[in-house]
């Protein structure tokens, strides 16, 4: 059975993906936000990680995913300036790209120009 990591797993798109994938795959939902216990699925593994930190790399690598679906990003409106948003999102992306490369796993990158301006 495929192991799938969904970054931004509690966001709008990430949560919808987790909901659809949970019954057919081993799913790891990774987000910086702590998930409300009322919204947890029994068959999903939840991790609260800061993806812009290098510390997240070993945790995700230890999961040995076959696929990473990357939906995580800082978006405008969080009382943070545009330059900081671009910098943080770039660090998040670099970490995820590094993990995917090291593990030689598939990467599905979901993003839009809103996260980079």
mmCIF file with all atom_site columns, C-alpha atoms in Angstrom:
data_model
loop_
_atom_site.group_PDB
_atom_site.id
_atom_site.type_symbol
_atom_site.label_atom_id
_atom_site.label_alt_id
_atom_site.label_comp_id
_atom_site.label_asym_id
_atom_site.label_entity_id
_atom_site.label_seq_id
_atom_site.pdbx_PDB_ins_code
_atom_site.Cartn_x
_atom_site.Cartn_y
_atom_site.Cartn_z
_atom_site.occupancy
_atom_site.B_iso_or_equiv
_atom_site.pdbx_formal_charge
_atom_site.auth_seq_id
_atom_site.auth_comp_id
_atom_site.auth_asym_id
_atom_site.auth_atom_id
_atom_site.pdbx_PDB_model_num
ATOM 1   C CA . UNK A 1 1   ? 0.000   0.000  0.000  1.00 0.00 ? 1   UNK A CA 1
ATOM 2   C CA . UNK A 1 2   ? 1.335   3.440  -0.908 1.00 0.00 ? 2   UNK A CA 1
ATOM 3   C CA . UNK A 1 3   ? 2.398   5.825  1.837  1.00 0.00 ? 3   UNK A CA 1
ATOM 4   C CA . UNK A 1 4   ? 1.349   9.407  1.067  1.00 0.00 ? 4   UNK A CA 1
ATOM 5   C CA . UNK A 1 5   ? 2.428   12.557 2.879  1.00 0.00 ? 5   UNK A CA 1
ATOM 6   C CA . UNK A 1 6   ? 0.098   15.535 2.474  1.00 0.00 ? 6   UNK A CA 1
ATOM 7   C CA . UNK A 1 7   ? 1.718   18.808 3.552  1.00 0.00 ? 7   UNK A CA 1
ATOM 8   C CA . UNK A 1 8   ? -0.776  21.448 4.581  1.00 0.00 ? 8   UNK A CA 1
ATOM 9   C CA . UNK A 1 9   ? -3.081  18.587 5.513  1.00 0.00 ? 9   UNK A CA 1
ATOM 10  C CA . UNK A 1 10  ? -5.433  20.764 7.556  1.00 0.00 ? 10  UNK A CA 1
ATOM 11  C CA . UNK A 1 11  ? -5.786  23.451 4.899  1.00 0.00 ? 11  UNK A CA 1
ATOM 12  C CA . UNK A 1 12  ? -8.636  23.671 2.419  1.00 0.00 ? 12  UNK A CA 1
ATOM 13  C CA . UNK A 1 13  ? -7.133  21.560 -0.364 1.00 0.00 ? 13  UNK A CA 1
ATOM 14  C CA . UNK A 1 14  ? -4.935  19.390 1.860  1.00 0.00 ? 14  UNK A CA 1
ATOM 15  C CA . UNK A 1 15  ? -7.829  18.388 4.124  1.00 0.00 ? 15  UNK A CA 1
ATOM 16  C CA . UNK A 1 16  ? -9.969  17.466 1.120  1.00 0.00 ? 16  UNK A CA 1
ATOM 17  C CA . UNK A 1 17  ? -7.139  15.294 -0.224 1.00 0.00 ? 17  UNK A CA 1
ATOM 18  C CA . UNK A 1 18  ? -6.620  13.597 3.138  1.00 0.00 ? 18  UNK A CA 1
ATOM 19  C CA . UNK A 1 19  ? -10.339 12.836 3.293  1.00 0.00 ? 19  UNK A CA 1
ATOM 20  C CA . UNK A 1 20  ? -10.322 11.258 -0.181 1.00 0.00 ? 20  UNK A CA 1
ATOM 21  C CA . UNK A 1 21  ? -7.067  9.303  0.207  1.00 0.00 ? 21  UNK A CA 1
ATOM 22  C CA . UNK A 1 22  ? -7.470  7.970  3.756  1.00 0.00 ? 22  UNK A CA 1
ATOM 23  C CA . UNK A 1 23  ? -9.390  4.800  2.895  1.00 0.00 ? 23  UNK A CA 1
ATOM 24  C CA . UNK A 1 24  ? -7.089  3.535  0.147  1.00 0.00 ? 24  UNK A CA 1
ATOM 25  C CA . UNK A 1 25  ? -3.606  4.587  1.274  1.00 0.00 ? 25  UNK A CA 1
ATOM 26  C CA . UNK A 1 26  ? -1.474  5.091  4.363  1.00 0.00 ? 26  UNK A CA 1
ATOM 27  C CA . UNK A 1 27  ? -1.815  8.853  4.836  1.00 0.00 ? 27  UNK A CA 1
ATOM 28  C CA . UNK A 1 28  ? 0.347   11.237 6.845  1.00 0.00 ? 28  UNK A CA 1
ATOM 29  C CA . UNK A 1 29  ? -1.119  14.710 7.277  1.00 0.00 ? 29  UNK A CA 1
ATOM 30  C CA . UNK A 1 30  ? 1.488   17.340 8.108  1.00 0.00 ? 30  UNK A CA 1
ATOM 31  C CA . UNK A 1 31  ? 0.595   20.869 9.137  1.00 0.00 ? 31  UNK A CA 1
ATOM 32  C CA . UNK A 1 32  ? 1.863   23.658 11.364 1.00 0.00 ? 32  UNK A CA 1
ATOM 33  C CA . UNK A 1 33  ? -1.610  23.966 12.909 1.00 0.00 ? 33  UNK A CA 1
ATOM 34  C CA . UNK A 1 34  ? -2.710  21.570 15.582 1.00 0.00 ? 34  UNK A CA 1
ATOM 35  C CA . UNK A 1 35  ? -5.790  19.685 14.436 1.00 0.00 ? 35  UNK A CA 1
ATOM 36  C CA . UNK A 1 36  ? -8.965  19.782 16.520 1.00 0.00 ? 36  UNK A CA 1
ATOM 37  C CA . UNK A 1 37  ? -9.533  16.264 17.886 1.00 0.00 ? 37  UNK A CA 1
ATOM 38  C CA . UNK A 1 38  ? -13.095 16.363 16.556 1.00 0.00 ? 38  UNK A CA 1
ATOM 39  C CA . UNK A 1 39  ? -11.746 16.587 12.994 1.00 0.00 ? 39  UNK A CA 1
ATOM 40  C CA . UNK A 1 40  ? -9.348  13.625 13.161 1.00 0.00 ? 40  UNK A CA 1
ATOM 41  C CA . UNK A 1 41  ? -9.717  10.493 11.073 1.00 0.00 ? 41  UNK A CA 1
ATOM 42  C CA . UNK A 1 42  ? -8.780  7.259  12.853 1.00 0.00 ? 42  UNK A CA 1
ATOM 43  C CA . UNK A 1 43  ? -6.773  5.940  9.915  1.00 0.00 ? 43  UNK A CA 1
ATOM 44  C CA . UNK A 1 44  ? -4.677  9.099  9.288  1.00 0.00 ? 44  UNK A CA 1
ATOM 45  C CA . UNK A 1 45  ? -1.359  9.835  10.977 1.00 0.00 ? 45  UNK A CA 1
ATOM 46  C CA . UNK A 1 46  ? -1.135  13.510 11.994 1.00 0.00 ? 46  UNK A CA 1
ATOM 47  C CA . UNK A 1 47  ? 2.081   15.463 12.518 1.00 0.00 ? 47  UNK A CA 1
ATOM 48  C CA . UNK A 1 48  ? 2.443   19.027 13.724 1.00 0.00 ? 48  UNK A CA 1
ATOM 49  C CA . UNK A 1 49  ? 5.636   20.313 12.040 1.00 0.00 ? 49  UNK A CA 1
ATOM 50  C CA . UNK A 1 50  ? 7.178   23.597 10.972 1.00 0.00 ? 50  UNK A CA 1
ATOM 51  C CA . UNK A 1 51  ? 8.052   22.824 7.347  1.00 0.00 ? 51  UNK A CA 1
ATOM 52  C CA . UNK A 1 52  ? 10.268  25.899 7.025  1.00 0.00 ? 52  UNK A CA 1
ATOM 53  C CA . UNK A 1 53  ? 12.630  24.422 9.634  1.00 0.00 ? 53  UNK A CA 1
ATOM 54  C CA . UNK A 1 54  ? 15.371  21.958 8.708  1.00 0.00 ? 54  UNK A CA 1
ATOM 55  C CA . UNK A 1 55  ? 14.210  19.925 11.709 1.00 0.00 ? 55  UNK A CA 1
ATOM 56  C CA . UNK A 1 56  ? 11.205  18.638 9.761  1.00 0.00 ? 56  UNK A CA 1
ATOM 57  C CA . UNK A 1 57  ? 13.374  16.865 7.187  1.00 0.00 ? 57  UNK A CA 1
ATOM 58  C CA . UNK A 1 58  ? 14.392  13.856 9.290  1.00 0.00 ? 58  UNK A CA 1
ATOM 59  C CA . UNK A 1 59  ? 10.836  13.355 10.567 1.00 0.00 ? 59  UNK A CA 1
ATOM 60  C CA . UNK A 1 60  ? 9.352   13.234 7.073  1.00 0.00 ? 60  UNK A CA 1
ATOM 61  C CA . UNK A 1 61  ? 12.204  11.107 5.733  1.00 0.00 ? 61  UNK A CA 1
ATOM 62  C CA . UNK A 1 62  ? 11.600  8.579  8.531  1.00 0.00 ? 62  UNK A CA 1
ATOM 63  C CA . UNK A 1 63  ? 8.059   8.064  7.201  1.00 0.00 ? 63  UNK A CA 1
ATOM 64  C CA . UNK A 1 64  ? 9.515   6.846  3.880  1.00 0.00 ? 64  UNK A CA 1
ATOM 65  C CA . UNK A 1 65  ? 6.611   8.089  1.757  1.00 0.00 ? 65  UNK A CA 1
ATOM 66  C CA . UNK A 1 66  ? 6.110   6.884  -1.813 1.00 0.00 ? 66  UNK A CA 1
ATOM 67  C CA . UNK A 1 67  ? 4.367   10.154 -2.699 1.00 0.00 ? 67  UNK A CA 1
ATOM 68  C CA . UNK A 1 68  ? 4.441   13.665 -1.256 1.00 0.00 ? 68  UNK A CA 1
ATOM 69  C CA . UNK A 1 69  ? 1.535   15.945 -2.119 1.00 0.00 ? 69  UNK A CA 1
ATOM 70  C CA . UNK A 1 70  ? 2.806   19.390 -1.236 1.00 0.00 ? 70  UNK A CA 1
ATOM 71  C CA . UNK A 1 71  ? -0.028  21.836 -0.406 1.00 0.00 ? 71  UNK A CA 1
ATOM 72  C CA . UNK A 1 72  ? 1.580   23.774 2.469  1.00 0.00 ? 72  UNK A CA 1
ATOM 73  C CA . UNK A 1 73  ? 2.256   27.507 2.239  1.00 0.00 ? 73  UNK A CA 1
ATOM 74  C CA . UNK A 1 74  ? 2.033   30.705 4.209  1.00 0.00 ? 74  UNK A CA 1
ATOM 75  C CA . UNK A 1 75  ? -0.585  32.907 2.571  1.00 0.00 ? 75  UNK A CA 1
ATOM 76  C CA . UNK A 1 76  ? -1.069  36.685 2.693  1.00 0.00 ? 76  UNK A CA 1
ATOM 77  C CA . UNK A 1 77  ? -3.228  37.992 5.501  1.00 0.00 ? 77  UNK A CA 1
ATOM 78  C CA . UNK A 1 78  ? -1.323  36.475 8.400  1.00 0.00 ? 78  UNK A CA 1
ATOM 79  C CA . UNK A 1 79  ? 0.085   39.834 9.572  1.00 0.00 ? 79  UNK A CA 1
ATOM 80  C CA . UNK A 1 80  ? 3.314   39.164 7.699  1.00 0.00 ? 80  UNK A CA 1
ATOM 81  C CA . UNK A 1 81  ? 4.847   41.175 4.865  1.00 0.00 ? 81  UNK A CA 1
ATOM 82  C CA . UNK A 1 82  ? 5.113   39.879 1.297  1.00 0.00 ? 82  UNK A CA 1
ATOM 83  C CA . UNK A 1 83  ? 8.908   39.492 1.380  1.00 0.00 ? 83  UNK A CA 1
ATOM 84  C CA . UNK A 1 84  ? 8.699   37.322 4.493  1.00 0.00 ? 84  UNK A CA 1
ATOM 85  C CA . UNK A 1 85  ? 5.950   35.237 2.908  1.00 0.00 ? 85  UNK A CA 1
ATOM 86  C CA . UNK A 1 86  ? 8.106   34.588 -0.164 1.00 0.00 ? 86  UNK A CA 1
ATOM 87  C CA . UNK A 1 87  ? 11.122  33.737 1.991  1.00 0.00 ? 87  UNK A CA 1
ATOM 88  C CA . UNK A 1 88  ? 9.241   31.296 4.238  1.00 0.00 ? 88  UNK A CA 1
ATOM 89  C CA . UNK A 1 89  ? 7.462   29.617 1.316  1.00 0.00 ? 89  UNK A CA 1
ATOM 90  C CA . UNK A 1 90  ? 10.764  29.235 -0.518 1.00 0.00 ? 90  UNK A CA 1
ATOM 91  C CA . UNK A 1 91  ? 12.297  27.519 2.535  1.00 0.00 ? 91  UNK A CA 1
ATOM 92  C CA . UNK A 1 92  ? 9.281   25.204 2.831  1.00 0.00 ? 92  UNK A CA 1
ATOM 93  C CA . UNK A 1 93  ? 9.523   24.291 -0.852 1.00 0.00 ? 93  UNK A CA 1
ATOM 94  C CA . UNK A 1 94  ? 13.292  23.727 -0.663 1.00 0.00 ? 94  UNK A CA 1
ATOM 95  C CA . UNK A 1 95  ? 12.850  21.339 2.275  1.00 0.00 ? 95  UNK A CA 1
ATOM 96  C CA . UNK A 1 96  ? 10.123  19.361 0.522  1.00 0.00 ? 96  UNK A CA 1
ATOM 97  C CA . UNK A 1 97  ? 12.103  19.209 -2.746 1.00 0.00 ? 97  UNK A CA 1
ATOM 98  C CA . UNK A 1 98  ? 15.156  17.986 -0.811 1.00 0.00 ? 98  UNK A CA 1
ATOM 99  C CA . UNK A 1 99  ? 13.159  15.257 0.922  1.00 0.00 ? 99  UNK A CA 1
ATOM 100 C CA . UNK A 1 100 ? 11.602  14.109 -2.341 1.00 0.00 ? 100 UNK A CA 1
ATOM 101 C CA . UNK A 1 101 ? 14.998  14.013 -4.015 1.00 0.00 ? 101 UNK A CA 1
ATOM 102 C CA . UNK A 1 102 ? 16.671  12.102 -1.180 1.00 0.00 ? 102 UNK A CA 1
ATOM 103 C CA . UNK A 1 103 ? 13.886  9.526  -1.009 1.00 0.00 ? 103 UNK A CA 1
ATOM 104 C CA . UNK A 1 104 ? 13.428  9.371  -4.779 1.00 0.00 ? 104 UNK A CA 1
ATOM 105 C CA . UNK A 1 105 ? 9.672   9.568  -4.236 1.00 0.00 ? 105 UNK A CA 1
ATOM 106 C CA . UNK A 1 106 ? 6.999   11.165 -6.366 1.00 0.00 ? 106 UNK A CA 1
ATOM 107 C CA . UNK A 1 107 ? 6.171   14.800 -5.663 1.00 0.00 ? 107 UNK A CA 1
ATOM 108 C CA . UNK A 1 108 ? 2.926   16.525 -6.538 1.00 0.00 ? 108 UNK A CA 1
ATOM 109 C CA . UNK A 1 109 ? 3.367   20.264 -6.018 1.00 0.00 ? 109 UNK A CA 1
ATOM 110 C CA . UNK A 1 110 ? 0.153   22.261 -5.629 1.00 0.00 ? 110 UNK A CA 1
ATOM 111 C CA . UNK A 1 111 ? 0.603   26.000 -5.505 1.00 0.00 ? 111 UNK A CA 1
ATOM 112 C CA . UNK A 1 112 ? -0.448  29.283 -6.984 1.00 0.00 ? 112 UNK A CA 1
ATOM 113 C CA . UNK A 1 113 ? 1.092   32.673 -7.563 1.00 0.00 ? 113 UNK A CA 1
ATOM 114 C CA . UNK A 1 114 ? -0.593  33.988 -4.409 1.00 0.00 ? 114 UNK A CA 1
ATOM 115 C CA . UNK A 1 115 ? 2.123   32.372 -2.267 1.00 0.00 ? 115 UNK A CA 1
ATOM 116 C CA . UNK A 1 116 ? 4.886   34.215 -4.149 1.00 0.00 ? 116 UNK A CA 1
ATOM 117 C CA . UNK A 1 117 ? 3.168   37.438 -5.183 1.00 0.00 ? 117 UNK A CA 1
#
